Every structure is written in C-alpha cells, then in structure tokens.
Amino acid sequence: SVSRPMGTSSTQLAVGMAHNSQEPLYGYVSDIRVTDGVARYDESGNQWLSTWTPGNGLPSNAQDQVFDLFVDGTDLWVGTASTNWWGNPQNPRISLLDSSGNWSTWNGGQNSIPNGFPISFTLCDGIVHVAMSNTNNGGIARYDGNSWLNAFTSNGGDLSDDSPDAVVCDDQDTLYVGYYDNGIGIDRYAYPNGQWLGTLDNSNSGISDDGLWWDSMAWDNGQLVLGHRSGTSGGGQNQQTSYGGFSLLSARGLSFGQANVINQGAAVTDIDFLSTGWFLSTAGSQSGYSHIDVLNQNGLNLFLALPGLVNGRIIEMVGNSTHVWAVTADSFAQGQGVLQGLLLQNGSVEWQKG
C-alpha cells in the first residue's frame, strides 16, 4: 500500500507520489510501505533512494513494521507498530513529517488515540482520520492540525464495531469507515450535518457481507469501491468465511446506490483510481496467482500478472515440451489454483499466468 498526495494527477505513477518541490527529500519521491521501513523511489532520477528505517530517516521511536503512508499537502504521515507473540498491536506509533522536515510522533492508546495498528489514513473536513485497527477497542483517531480530538469508537456509540480497518472521504466531507469483520458494513459520518448516517450493508445497498482487507477502500468521482478479504478466520462459533472480490457502488453525501459485487474468489488488497480506471490488486495467497486488474468502460481486464510459487505445496503437475502446469495447494492439500509456466533452456521455469 502506498500514498498519493491531495491533488496529484491521476496520470502519475500508480503507486502514488509524496512530493514537495521545495524539499529534496520529497522531490518526486514515491513512498512504498514495506515490512521493515519506507522504500523511496526518485522518479526524476529514475533510481531508488535509501530506505527509511527507525532512527535512519524515520523517528527513532517508530517501529519496523510500516502499515500505511498518507500525504496531506506537504505533510507526510506514517503509521508504524510492532506485534506481540499472539499478533496483537504493540507500540503503535503515528508519525508526522511536516514541511519543515520536523517529525512529531504520538503513541496509540494515548492522547485520545485508540490502541491498534495505524492501518488507514484519510483527510475529511480538514481533519486527518486514522483507523486504529484492533480486534478489541480499536477506533478512529482524529487530528485537526493542532490536537487530537475525541476519537470515534464503538464504546462511545459512534462505530458499529471496534475493528475498523479502512477510512475514506468523499467530496461532500462524508467519512466512510470499513471493518475487518464480516457482516458489519460501512459506517458513514456526514461532517456538514455533524451526524452519523445509516450504515451501508448487504440489505440496503447490496454490498458483500465480507469484511474489508486492511485499507482496501477508495472513493473517486461518485464511486465507492470496497476490497474484501477472503479465507477462513476465527474458530468455533466465531469462525468466518470470506470470499473476496470487490463491491462497487455510487455514493456521495447522503445518497448511495446498489452495488455490484465482482470477481469473488481472492482478496482485493489495494484499490487506486487513475485516469484509465480503477486499478485493483488481488493477492493470490496460497494459489500463487497475484495480479492487478483494471476496471473501466471496457470491463474488467488484466493489467499485470504476478504468478509464482509461494510455497512447496504442489499436489499435481503436468507438462509438455514447452510448458508446465502446477496445481498449488494449502496446508491441508486442498487445491488453491493452477499456474502455467514456460520451460526455459537453462532448465528453469518462467511462470506466466494463473
């Protein structure tokens, strides 16, 4: 996941750009979220710059795992955290690099900031919103440029659940809040009216009941797109099965339309709108077939295929003199997908599609 600044041309780099022409540090630099820092690419020089890590570009108290980046004008926001041994958030940090090159950092669980992974940022009504994702007592932190306002939380009667994992805003200053868990829907807060609107769910808008992948929600030009997670999580009575794909519907201010649920079968993990349409990243997971699709007036078409073996679980393989086909599987030896590879003269395989 990456950031794109307010007002950036939709024809620019798909991964988004964080730039400030007056600061060499920002000069047409794309900031890409990785698990151990922030990778930076200088488009004008066509080269990778040094990766920012805690104490080396990032604040020293930032954490190694970077969960989201966001640009508000000339300000760069970075959400970091670590995890404890059972996977819950530990030491969450929200860091802000201002136009003067100075960092400020706030801790999750303090100063009206809920405890959780800082997984999604958006600007709405002049307020920066941060989804602090947690399986318990998460919420939406809000910063007005001077201080942290009261957070939106489930315990405070604002949110439908305490597991928010995506936020986005439309051009009417309506805030949309998505959740990781299934069956919750999308909460909406109208800043012009100062009130919560009806939650979007399968019954009133036709969106999928599946929860959202982290930060996988976008709004542009009257359309709201939701990227859903896939797979099975939880256990016993709390087990949830999700089917992935994405929901696309019209939404602006108080109004919304009926959704189309498209391309179920794999999680949609990132969504961006560019001049040629909606770009949707699909994680292949154990199938090994990750890809990026583009949705526009020509329909849904493949933009970039990223096939490859992600583990050694192959339950069947066939081939001929030029190609090989492999059936990938999960840890229970259940088929997950089929990869096609080209046999190269050096004996290796170039995976082509899935």
PDB file of C-alpha atoms in Angstrom, residues 19-291:
ATOM      1  CA  HIS A  19       6.428  15.115  -3.034  1.00  0.00           C
ATOM      2  CA  ASN A  20       7.282  18.673  -2.109  1.00  0.00           C
ATOM      3  CA  SER A  21       9.255  20.522  -4.764  1.00  0.00           C
ATOM      4  CA  GLN A  22      10.971  22.670  -2.129  1.00  0.00           C
ATOM      5  CA  GLU A  23      12.404  19.725  -0.240  1.00  0.00           C
ATOM      6  CA  PRO A  24      14.900  17.361  -1.944  1.00  0.00           C
ATOM      7  CA  LEU A  25      13.728  14.686   0.481  1.00  0.00           C
ATOM      8  CA  TYR A  26      10.308  14.752  -1.136  1.00  0.00           C
ATOM      9  CA  GLY A  27      11.314  15.581  -4.699  1.00  0.00           C
ATOM     10  CA  TYR A  28       9.038  13.360  -6.771  1.00  0.00           C
ATOM     11  CA  VAL A  29       9.604  10.502  -4.410  1.00  0.00           C
ATOM     12  CA  SER A  30       7.268   7.534  -4.225  1.00  0.00           C
ATOM     13  CA  ASP A  31       6.985   6.153  -0.701  1.00  0.00           C
ATOM     14  CA  ILE A  32       6.184   2.454  -0.594  1.00  0.00           C
ATOM     15  CA  ARG A  33       5.121   0.596   2.535  1.00  0.00           C
ATOM     16  CA  VAL A  34       7.334  -2.380   3.364  1.00  0.00           C
ATOM     17  CA  THR A  35       7.634  -4.515   6.474  1.00  0.00           C
ATOM     18  CA  ASP A  36      10.932  -3.021   7.641  1.00  0.00           C
ATOM     19  CA  GLY A  37      10.800   0.648   6.709  1.00  0.00           C
ATOM     20  CA  VAL A  38       9.806   3.002   3.892  1.00  0.00           C
ATOM     21  CA  ALA A  39      11.295   2.387   0.447  1.00  0.00           C
ATOM     22  CA  ARG A  40      11.637   5.547  -1.658  1.00  0.00           C
ATOM     23  CA  TYR A  41      11.903   5.917  -5.423  1.00  0.00           C
ATOM     24  CA  ASP A  42      13.082   9.104  -7.147  1.00  0.00           C
ATOM     25  CA  GLU A  43      11.159   9.319 -10.431  1.00  0.00           C
ATOM     26  CA  SER A  44      13.117  12.287 -11.802  1.00  0.00           C
ATOM     27  CA  GLY A  45      16.406  10.469 -11.281  1.00  0.00           C
ATOM     28  CA  ASN A  46      14.936   7.032 -12.041  1.00  0.00           C
ATOM     29  CA  GLN A  47      16.585   5.467  -9.027  1.00  0.00           C
ATOM     30  CA  TRP A  48      15.846   4.010  -5.619  1.00  0.00           C
ATOM     31  CA  LEU A  49      16.879   6.112  -2.656  1.00  0.00           C
ATOM     32  CA  SER A  50      17.913   4.804   0.730  1.00  0.00           C
ATOM     33  CA  THR A  51      15.178   3.084   2.718  1.00  0.00           C
ATOM     34  CA  TRP A  52      13.952   4.928   5.786  1.00  0.00           C
ATOM     35  CA  THR A  53      14.101   2.869   8.985  1.00  0.00           C
ATOM     36  CA  PRO A  54      13.636   3.823  12.659  1.00  0.00           C
ATOM     37  CA  GLY A  55      16.421   6.207  13.619  1.00  0.00           C
ATOM     38  CA  ASN A  56      17.555   6.461   9.994  1.00  0.00           C
ATOM     39  CA  GLY A  57      15.041   8.664   8.206  1.00  0.00           C
ATOM     40  CA  LEU A  58      12.128   7.687  10.451  1.00  0.00           C
ATOM     41  CA  PRO A  59      11.860   8.802  14.092  1.00  0.00           C
ATOM     42  CA  SER A  60      13.911   6.630  16.420  1.00  0.00           C
ATOM     43  CA  ASN A  61      10.795   5.532  18.324  1.00  0.00           C
ATOM     44  CA  ALA A  62       8.970   4.455  15.150  1.00  0.00           C
ATOM     45  CA  GLN A  63       8.505   0.721  14.728  1.00  0.00           C
ATOM     46  CA  ASP A  64       9.898  -1.516  11.984  1.00  0.00           C
ATOM     47  CA  GLN A  65       6.537  -2.511  10.518  1.00  0.00           C
ATOM     48  CA  VAL A  66       5.039   0.271   8.400  1.00  0.00           C
ATOM     49  CA  PHE A  67       1.286  -0.142   7.981  1.00  0.00           C
ATOM     50  CA  ASP A  68       0.290   2.923   5.982  1.00  0.00           C
ATOM     51  CA  LEU A  69       1.502   6.168   4.429  1.00  0.00           C
ATOM     52  CA  PHE A  70      -0.537   9.286   3.761  1.00  0.00           C
ATOM     53  CA  VAL A  71       0.228  12.718   2.333  1.00  0.00           C
ATOM     54  CA  ASP A  72      -1.737  15.809   3.378  1.00  0.00           C
ATOM     55  CA  GLY A  73      -0.405  18.675   1.273  1.00  0.00           C
ATOM     56  CA  THR A  74       3.253  18.905   2.285  1.00  0.00           C
ATOM     57  CA  ASP A  75       2.875  16.693   5.372  1.00  0.00           C
ATOM     58  CA  LEU A  76       3.774  13.006   5.343  1.00  0.00           C
ATOM     59  CA  TRP A  77       2.029  10.675   7.802  1.00  0.00           C
ATOM     60  CA  VAL A  78       3.486   7.259   8.646  1.00  0.00           C
ATOM     61  CA  GLY A  79       1.735   4.571  10.703  1.00  0.00           C
ATOM     62  CA  THR A  80       4.010   2.001  12.351  1.00  0.00           C
ATOM     63  CA  ALA A  81       3.679  -0.693  15.008  1.00  0.00           C
ATOM     64  CA  SER A  82       5.085  -3.987  16.178  1.00  0.00           C
ATOM     65  CA  THR A  83       3.197  -7.086  17.249  1.00  0.00           C
ATOM     66  CA  ASN A  84       3.330  -9.264  20.319  1.00  0.00           C
ATOM     67  CA  TRP A  85       3.717 -13.014  20.078  1.00  0.00           C
ATOM     68  CA  TRP A  86      -0.024 -13.633  19.515  1.00  0.00           C
ATOM     69  CA  GLY A  87      -0.325 -10.990  16.799  1.00  0.00           C
ATOM     70  CA  ASN A  88      -1.925  -8.080  18.643  1.00  0.00           C
ATOM     71  CA  PRO A  89      -0.669  -4.486  18.229  1.00  0.00           C
ATOM     72  CA  GLN A  90       2.272  -3.374  20.312  1.00  0.00           C
ATOM     73  CA  ASN A  91       3.892   0.069  20.439  1.00  0.00           C
ATOM     74  CA  PRO A  92       1.707   1.661  17.742  1.00  0.00           C
ATOM     75  CA  ARG A  93       3.071   4.986  16.529  1.00  0.00           C
ATOM     76  CA  ILE A  94       1.607   7.751  14.359  1.00  0.00           C
ATOM     77  CA  SER A  95       4.383   9.922  12.952  1.00  0.00           C
ATOM     78  CA  LEU A  96       4.080  13.223  11.080  1.00  0.00           C
ATOM     79  CA  LEU A  97       6.839  14.781   8.951  1.00  0.00           C
ATOM     80  CA  ASP A  98       5.956  18.450   8.351  1.00  0.00           C
ATOM     81  CA  SER A  99       7.048  20.790   5.556  1.00  0.00           C
ATOM     82  CA  SER A 100       9.980  21.998   7.686  1.00  0.00           C
ATOM     83  CA  GLY A 101      11.393  18.486   7.928  1.00  0.00           C
ATOM     84  CA  ASN A 102      10.450  18.012  11.581  1.00  0.00           C
ATOM     85  CA  TRP A 103       8.954  14.805  12.928  1.00  0.00           C
ATOM     86  CA  SER A 104       6.206  14.538  15.560  1.00  0.00           C
ATOM     87  CA  THR A 105       5.147  11.167  16.954  1.00  0.00           C
ATOM     88  CA  TRP A 106       2.164  10.048  19.035  1.00  0.00           C
ATOM     89  CA  ASN A 107       1.553   6.720  20.731  1.00  0.00           C
ATOM     90  CA  GLY A 108      -1.535   4.616  20.193  1.00  0.00           C
ATOM     91  CA  GLY A 109      -3.603   4.197  23.325  1.00  0.00           C
ATOM     92  CA  GLN A 110      -2.819   7.746  24.492  1.00  0.00           C
ATOM     93  CA  ASN A 111      -3.999  11.323  23.812  1.00  0.00           C
ATOM     94  CA  SER A 112      -7.442  10.296  22.533  1.00  0.00           C
ATOM     95  CA  ILE A 113      -5.810   7.823  20.118  1.00  0.00           C
ATOM     96  CA  PRO A 114      -7.268   4.297  20.335  1.00  0.00           C
ATOM     97  CA  ASN A 115      -4.885   1.384  20.641  1.00  0.00           C
ATOM     98  CA  GLY A 116      -4.380  -0.504  17.392  1.00  0.00           C
ATOM     99  CA  PHE A 117      -2.461  -0.774  14.152  1.00  0.00           C
ATOM    100  CA  PRO A 118      -2.476   2.623  12.333  1.00  0.00           C
ATOM    101  CA  ILE A 119      -3.693   0.967   9.154  1.00  0.00           C
ATOM    102  CA  SER A 120      -5.558   3.631   7.142  1.00  0.00           C
ATOM    103  CA  PHE A 121      -5.484   7.443   6.826  1.00  0.00           C
ATOM    104  CA  THR A 122      -7.773   9.959   5.154  1.00  0.00           C
ATOM    105  CA  LEU A 123      -8.492  13.690   5.265  1.00  0.00           C
ATOM    106  CA  CYS A 124     -12.104  14.727   5.836  1.00  0.00           C
ATOM    107  CA  ASP A 125     -13.431  18.196   6.732  1.00  0.00           C
ATOM    108  CA  GLY A 126      -9.842  19.332   7.312  1.00  0.00           C
ATOM    109  CA  ILE A 127      -9.292  16.571   9.898  1.00  0.00           C
ATOM    110  CA  VAL A 128      -6.836  13.693   9.453  1.00  0.00           C
ATOM    111  CA  HIS A 129      -8.521  10.403  10.370  1.00  0.00           C
ATOM    112  CA  VAL A 130      -6.560   7.289  11.293  1.00  0.00           C
ATOM    113  CA  ALA A 131      -8.140   3.843  11.556  1.00  0.00           C
ATOM    114  CA  MET A 132      -6.528   2.156  14.555  1.00  0.00           C
ATOM    115  CA  SER A 133      -7.282  -1.492  13.814  1.00  0.00           C
ATOM    116  CA  ASN A 134      -7.617  -3.920  16.694  1.00  0.00           C
ATOM    117  CA  THR A 135      -9.740  -6.939  17.498  1.00  0.00           C
ATOM    118  CA  ASN A 136     -10.750  -5.163  20.679  1.00  0.00           C
ATOM    119  CA  ASN A 137     -11.188  -1.447  21.435  1.00  0.00           C
ATOM    120  CA  GLY A 138      -9.957  -0.099  18.103  1.00  0.00           C
ATOM    121  CA  GLY A 139     -11.320   3.161  16.730  1.00  0.00           C
ATOM    122  CA  ILE A 140     -10.774   6.219  14.539  1.00  0.00           C
ATOM    123  CA  ALA A 141      -8.239   8.790  15.763  1.00  0.00           C
ATOM    124  CA  ARG A 142      -8.796  12.392  14.580  1.00  0.00           C
ATOM    125  CA  TYR A 143      -6.241  15.217  14.304  1.00  0.00           C
ATOM    126  CA  ASP A 144      -7.345  18.780  13.452  1.00  0.00           C
ATOM    127  CA  GLY A 145      -3.867  20.212  12.867  1.00  0.00           C
ATOM    128  CA  ASN A 146      -3.367  21.282  16.461  1.00  0.00           C
ATOM    129  CA  SER A 147      -4.521  18.461  18.708  1.00  0.00           C
ATOM    130  CA  TRP A 148      -6.195  15.069  18.793  1.00  0.00           C
ATOM    131  CA  LEU A 149      -9.967  15.305  19.006  1.00  0.00           C
ATOM    132  CA  ASN A 150     -12.208  12.767  20.683  1.00  0.00           C
ATOM    133  CA  ALA A 151     -11.897   9.511  18.784  1.00  0.00           C
ATOM    134  CA  PHE A 152     -14.767   7.714  17.076  1.00  0.00           C
ATOM    135  CA  THR A 153     -15.199   4.411  18.924  1.00  0.00           C
ATOM    136  CA  SER A 154     -17.667   1.612  19.377  1.00  0.00           C
ATOM    137  CA  ASN A 155     -17.753   2.115  23.134  1.00  0.00           C
ATOM    138  CA  GLY A 156     -18.545   5.784  22.571  1.00  0.00           C
ATOM    139  CA  GLY A 157     -21.576   4.878  20.486  1.00  0.00           C
ATOM    140  CA  ASP A 158     -20.077   6.089  17.181  1.00  0.00           C
ATOM    141  CA  LEU A 159     -18.947   2.937  15.358  1.00  0.00           C
ATOM    142  CA  SER A 160     -20.765  -0.303  14.619  1.00  0.00           C
ATOM    143  CA  ASP A 161     -17.765  -2.356  15.757  1.00  0.00           C
ATOM    144  CA  ASP A 162     -14.352  -1.932  17.360  1.00  0.00           C
ATOM    145  CA  SER A 163     -12.397  -3.386  14.409  1.00  0.00           C
ATOM    146  CA  PRO A 164     -12.216  -0.508  11.856  1.00  0.00           C
ATOM    147  CA  ASP A 165      -9.553  -1.089   9.228  1.00  0.00           C
ATOM    148  CA  ALA A 166     -10.294   1.389   6.408  1.00  0.00           C
ATOM    149  CA  VAL A 167     -11.320   5.052   6.124  1.00  0.00           C
ATOM    150  CA  VAL A 168     -12.016   7.251   3.100  1.00  0.00           C
ATOM    151  CA  CYS A 169     -13.786  10.568   2.453  1.00  0.00           C
ATOM    152  CA  ASP A 170     -15.892  11.849  -0.460  1.00  0.00           C
ATOM    153  CA  ASP A 171     -16.111  15.366  -1.892  1.00  0.00           C
ATOM    154  CA  GLN A 172     -19.047  16.191   0.390  1.00  0.00           C
ATOM    155  CA  ASP A 173     -16.958  15.563   3.533  1.00  0.00           C
ATOM    156  CA  THR A 174     -18.736  12.291   4.237  1.00  0.00           C
ATOM    157  CA  LEU A 175     -16.472   9.872   6.099  1.00  0.00           C
ATOM    158  CA  TYR A 176     -16.748   6.141   5.306  1.00  0.00           C
ATOM    159  CA  VAL A 177     -15.498   3.567   7.816  1.00  0.00           C
ATOM    160  CA  GLY A 178     -14.928  -0.079   6.862  1.00  0.00           C
ATOM    161  CA  TYR A 179     -14.339  -3.090   9.109  1.00  0.00           C
ATOM    162  CA  TYR A 180     -12.285  -6.260   9.040  1.00  0.00           C
ATOM    163  CA  ASP A 181     -15.027  -8.498  10.437  1.00  0.00           C
ATOM    164  CA  ASN A 182     -17.840  -9.839   8.285  1.00  0.00           C
ATOM    165  CA  GLY A 183     -21.423  -8.622   8.381  1.00  0.00           C
ATOM    166  CA  ILE A 184     -20.815  -5.138   9.788  1.00  0.00           C
ATOM    167  CA  GLY A 185     -20.996  -2.928   6.705  1.00  0.00           C
ATOM    168  CA  ILE A 186     -19.742   0.604   6.130  1.00  0.00           C
ATOM    169  CA  ASP A 187     -20.432   3.368   8.645  1.00  0.00           C
ATOM    170  CA  ARG A 188     -20.881   6.938   7.365  1.00  0.00           C
ATOM    171  CA  TYR A 189     -20.438  10.256   9.133  1.00  0.00           C
ATOM    172  CA  ALA A 190     -21.612  13.487   7.481  1.00  0.00           C
ATOM    173  CA  TYR A 191     -19.462  16.367   8.703  1.00  0.00           C
ATOM    174  CA  PRO A 192     -21.727  19.074   7.193  1.00  0.00           C
ATOM    175  CA  ASN A 193     -24.597  17.776   9.358  1.00  0.00           C
ATOM    176  CA  GLY A 194     -22.485  16.565  12.249  1.00  0.00           C
ATOM    177  CA  GLN A 195     -24.304  13.244  12.407  1.00  0.00           C
ATOM    178  CA  TRP A 196     -23.957   9.560  11.631  1.00  0.00           C
ATOM    179  CA  LEU A 197     -25.880   8.293   8.626  1.00  0.00           C
ATOM    180  CA  GLY A 198     -27.347   4.849   8.088  1.00  0.00           C
ATOM    181  CA  THR A 199     -24.779   2.056   7.775  1.00  0.00           C
ATOM    182  CA  LEU A 200     -24.329   0.602   4.296  1.00  0.00           C
ATOM    183  CA  ASP A 201     -24.820  -3.163   4.290  1.00  0.00           C
ATOM    184  CA  ASN A 202     -25.969  -6.020   2.088  1.00  0.00           C
ATOM    185  CA  SER A 203     -29.640  -5.429   2.849  1.00  0.00           C
ATOM    186  CA  ASN A 204     -29.806  -1.776   1.781  1.00  0.00           C
ATOM    187  CA  SER A 205     -27.033  -1.408  -0.804  1.00  0.00           C
ATOM    188  CA  GLY A 206     -26.162  -4.917  -1.940  1.00  0.00           C
ATOM    189  CA  ILE A 207     -22.508  -4.769  -0.886  1.00  0.00           C
ATOM    190  CA  SER A 208     -20.806  -8.032   0.033  1.00  0.00           C
ATOM    191  CA  ASP A 209     -21.149  -9.128   3.653  1.00  0.00           C
ATOM    192  CA  ASP A 210     -17.432  -9.913   3.723  1.00  0.00           C
ATOM    193  CA  GLY A 211     -15.167  -7.689   5.774  1.00  0.00           C
ATOM    194  CA  LEU A 212     -12.596  -5.416   4.138  1.00  0.00           C
ATOM    195  CA  TRP A 213      -8.953  -6.108   3.624  1.00  0.00           C
ATOM    196  CA  TRP A 214      -6.806  -3.605   5.519  1.00  0.00           C
ATOM    197  CA  ASP A 215      -7.053  -0.115   3.975  1.00  0.00           C
ATOM    198  CA  SER A 216      -8.802  -1.556   0.897  1.00  0.00           C
ATOM    199  CA  MET A 217     -11.439   1.108   0.288  1.00  0.00           C
ATOM    200  CA  ALA A 218     -11.423   4.059  -2.121  1.00  0.00           C
ATOM    201  CA  TRP A 219     -13.738   6.815  -3.340  1.00  0.00           C
ATOM    202  CA  ASP A 220     -13.499   8.851  -6.525  1.00  0.00           C
ATOM    203  CA  ASN A 221     -15.931  10.717  -8.770  1.00  0.00           C
ATOM    204  CA  GLY A 222     -19.051   9.453  -7.042  1.00  0.00           C
ATOM    205  CA  GLN A 223     -17.990   5.811  -6.814  1.00  0.00           C
ATOM    206  CA  LEU A 224     -17.132   3.855  -3.679  1.00  0.00           C
ATOM    207  CA  VAL A 225     -15.080   0.660  -4.070  1.00  0.00           C
ATOM    208  CA  LEU A 226     -14.631  -1.873  -1.273  1.00  0.00           C
ATOM    209  CA  GLY A 227     -11.933  -4.560  -1.403  1.00  0.00           C
ATOM    210  CA  HIS A 228     -12.994  -7.658   0.520  1.00  0.00           C
ATOM    211  CA  ARG A 229     -10.843 -10.220   2.276  1.00  0.00           C
ATOM    212  CA  SER A 230     -11.023 -13.948   1.606  1.00  0.00           C
ATOM    213  CA  GLY A 231     -10.402 -17.162   3.515  1.00  0.00           C
ATOM    214  CA  THR A 232     -11.420 -18.551   6.881  1.00  0.00           C
ATOM    215  CA  SER A 233     -10.623 -16.902  10.194  1.00  0.00           C
ATOM    216  CA  GLY A 234     -11.536 -17.487  13.801  1.00  0.00           C
ATOM    217  CA  GLY A 235     -12.710 -20.748  15.268  1.00  0.00           C
ATOM    218  CA  GLY A 236     -15.791 -22.423  16.677  1.00  0.00           C
ATOM    219  CA  GLN A 237     -18.821 -20.181  16.754  1.00  0.00           C
ATOM    220  CA  ASN A 238     -16.603 -17.213  15.786  1.00  0.00           C
ATOM    221  CA  GLN A 239     -15.386 -18.758  12.526  1.00  0.00           C
ATOM    222  CA  GLN A 240     -15.880 -16.555   9.478  1.00  0.00           C
ATOM    223  CA  THR A 241     -15.587 -17.498   5.811  1.00  0.00           C
ATOM    224  CA  SER A 242     -14.981 -14.683   3.335  1.00  0.00           C
ATOM    225  CA  TYR A 243     -14.994 -14.870  -0.452  1.00  0.00           C
ATOM    226  CA  GLY A 244     -13.085 -11.767  -1.509  1.00  0.00           C
ATOM    227  CA  GLY A 245     -13.715  -9.713  -4.631  1.00  0.00           C
ATOM    228  CA  PHE A 246     -14.890  -6.121  -4.526  1.00  0.00           C
ATOM    229  CA  SER A 247     -18.099  -4.135  -4.219  1.00  0.00           C
ATOM    230  CA  LEU A 248     -18.664  -1.122  -6.480  1.00  0.00           C
ATOM    231  CA  LEU A 249     -21.471   1.358  -5.874  1.00  0.00           C
ATOM    232  CA  SER A 250     -22.365   5.005  -6.357  1.00  0.00           C
ATOM    233  CA  ALA A 251     -22.113   7.031  -3.137  1.00  0.00           C
ATOM    234  CA  ARG A 252     -21.902  10.732  -2.364  1.00  0.00           C
ATOM    235  CA  GLY A 253     -23.032  12.618   0.715  1.00  0.00           C
ATOM    236  CA  LEU A 254     -26.396  11.359   1.904  1.00  0.00           C
ATOM    237  CA  SER A 255     -27.122   9.241  -1.173  1.00  0.00           C
ATOM    238  CA  PHE A 256     -25.967   5.816  -2.330  1.00  0.00           C
ATOM    239  CA  GLY A 257     -26.938   3.264  -4.971  1.00  0.00           C
ATOM    240  CA  GLN A 258     -26.953  -0.503  -5.376  1.00  0.00           C
ATOM    241  CA  ALA A 259     -23.638  -2.331  -5.532  1.00  0.00           C
ATOM    242  CA  ASN A 260     -22.186  -4.784  -7.986  1.00  0.00           C
ATOM    243  CA  VAL A 261     -20.120  -7.495  -6.279  1.00  0.00           C
ATOM    244  CA  ILE A 262     -17.392  -8.564  -8.697  1.00  0.00           C
ATOM    245  CA  ASN A 263     -14.549 -11.045  -9.064  1.00  0.00           C
ATOM    246  CA  GLN A 264     -15.034 -13.077  -5.898  1.00  0.00           C
ATOM    247  CA  GLY A 265     -12.523 -15.818  -5.147  1.00  0.00           C
ATOM    248  CA  ALA A 266      -9.494 -13.893  -3.859  1.00  0.00           C
ATOM    249  CA  ALA A 267      -8.835 -10.941  -1.579  1.00  0.00           C
ATOM    250  CA  VAL A 268      -8.651  -7.467  -3.142  1.00  0.00           C
ATOM    251  CA  THR A 269      -5.863  -5.855  -1.171  1.00  0.00           C
ATOM    252  CA  ASP A 270      -5.426  -2.404  -2.705  1.00  0.00           C
ATOM    253  CA  ILE A 271      -7.520   0.000  -4.810  1.00  0.00           C
ATOM    254  CA  ASP A 272      -6.458   3.099  -6.736  1.00  0.00           C
ATOM    255  CA  PHE A 273      -8.240   5.300  -9.266  1.00  0.00           C
ATOM    256  CA  LEU A 274      -6.158   6.553 -12.193  1.00  0.00           C
ATOM    257  CA  SER A 275      -7.052   8.238 -15.468  1.00  0.00           C
ATOM    258  CA  THR A 276      -7.732   4.908 -17.193  1.00  0.00           C
ATOM    259  CA  GLY A 277      -9.963   3.425 -14.490  1.00  0.00           C
ATOM    260  CA  TRP A 278      -9.960   1.590 -11.183  1.00  0.00           C
ATOM    261  CA  PHE A 279      -6.826  -0.465 -10.510  1.00  0.00           C
ATOM    262  CA  LEU A 280      -7.443  -3.403  -8.169  1.00  0.00           C
ATOM    263  CA  SER A 281      -4.698  -5.539  -6.649  1.00  0.00           C
ATOM    264  CA  THR A 282      -5.585  -9.157  -5.923  1.00  0.00           C
ATOM    265  CA  ALA A 283      -3.452 -11.239  -3.575  1.00  0.00           C
ATOM    266  CA  GLY A 284      -3.068 -14.789  -4.809  1.00  0.00           C
ATOM    267  CA  SER A 285      -2.182 -16.105  -1.363  1.00  0.00           C
ATOM    268  CA  GLN A 286      -1.540 -19.853  -1.489  1.00  0.00           C
ATOM    269  CA  SER A 287      -2.727 -20.111  -5.096  1.00  0.00           C
ATOM    270  CA  GLY A 288       0.405 -18.251  -6.200  1.00  0.00           C
ATOM    271  CA  TYR A 289      -1.528 -16.116  -8.696  1.00  0.00           C
ATOM    272  CA  SER A 290      -1.409 -12.463  -7.703  1.00  0.00           C
ATOM    273  CA  HIS A 291      -2.476  -9.893 -10.271  1.00  0.00           C
TER     274      HIS A 291
END
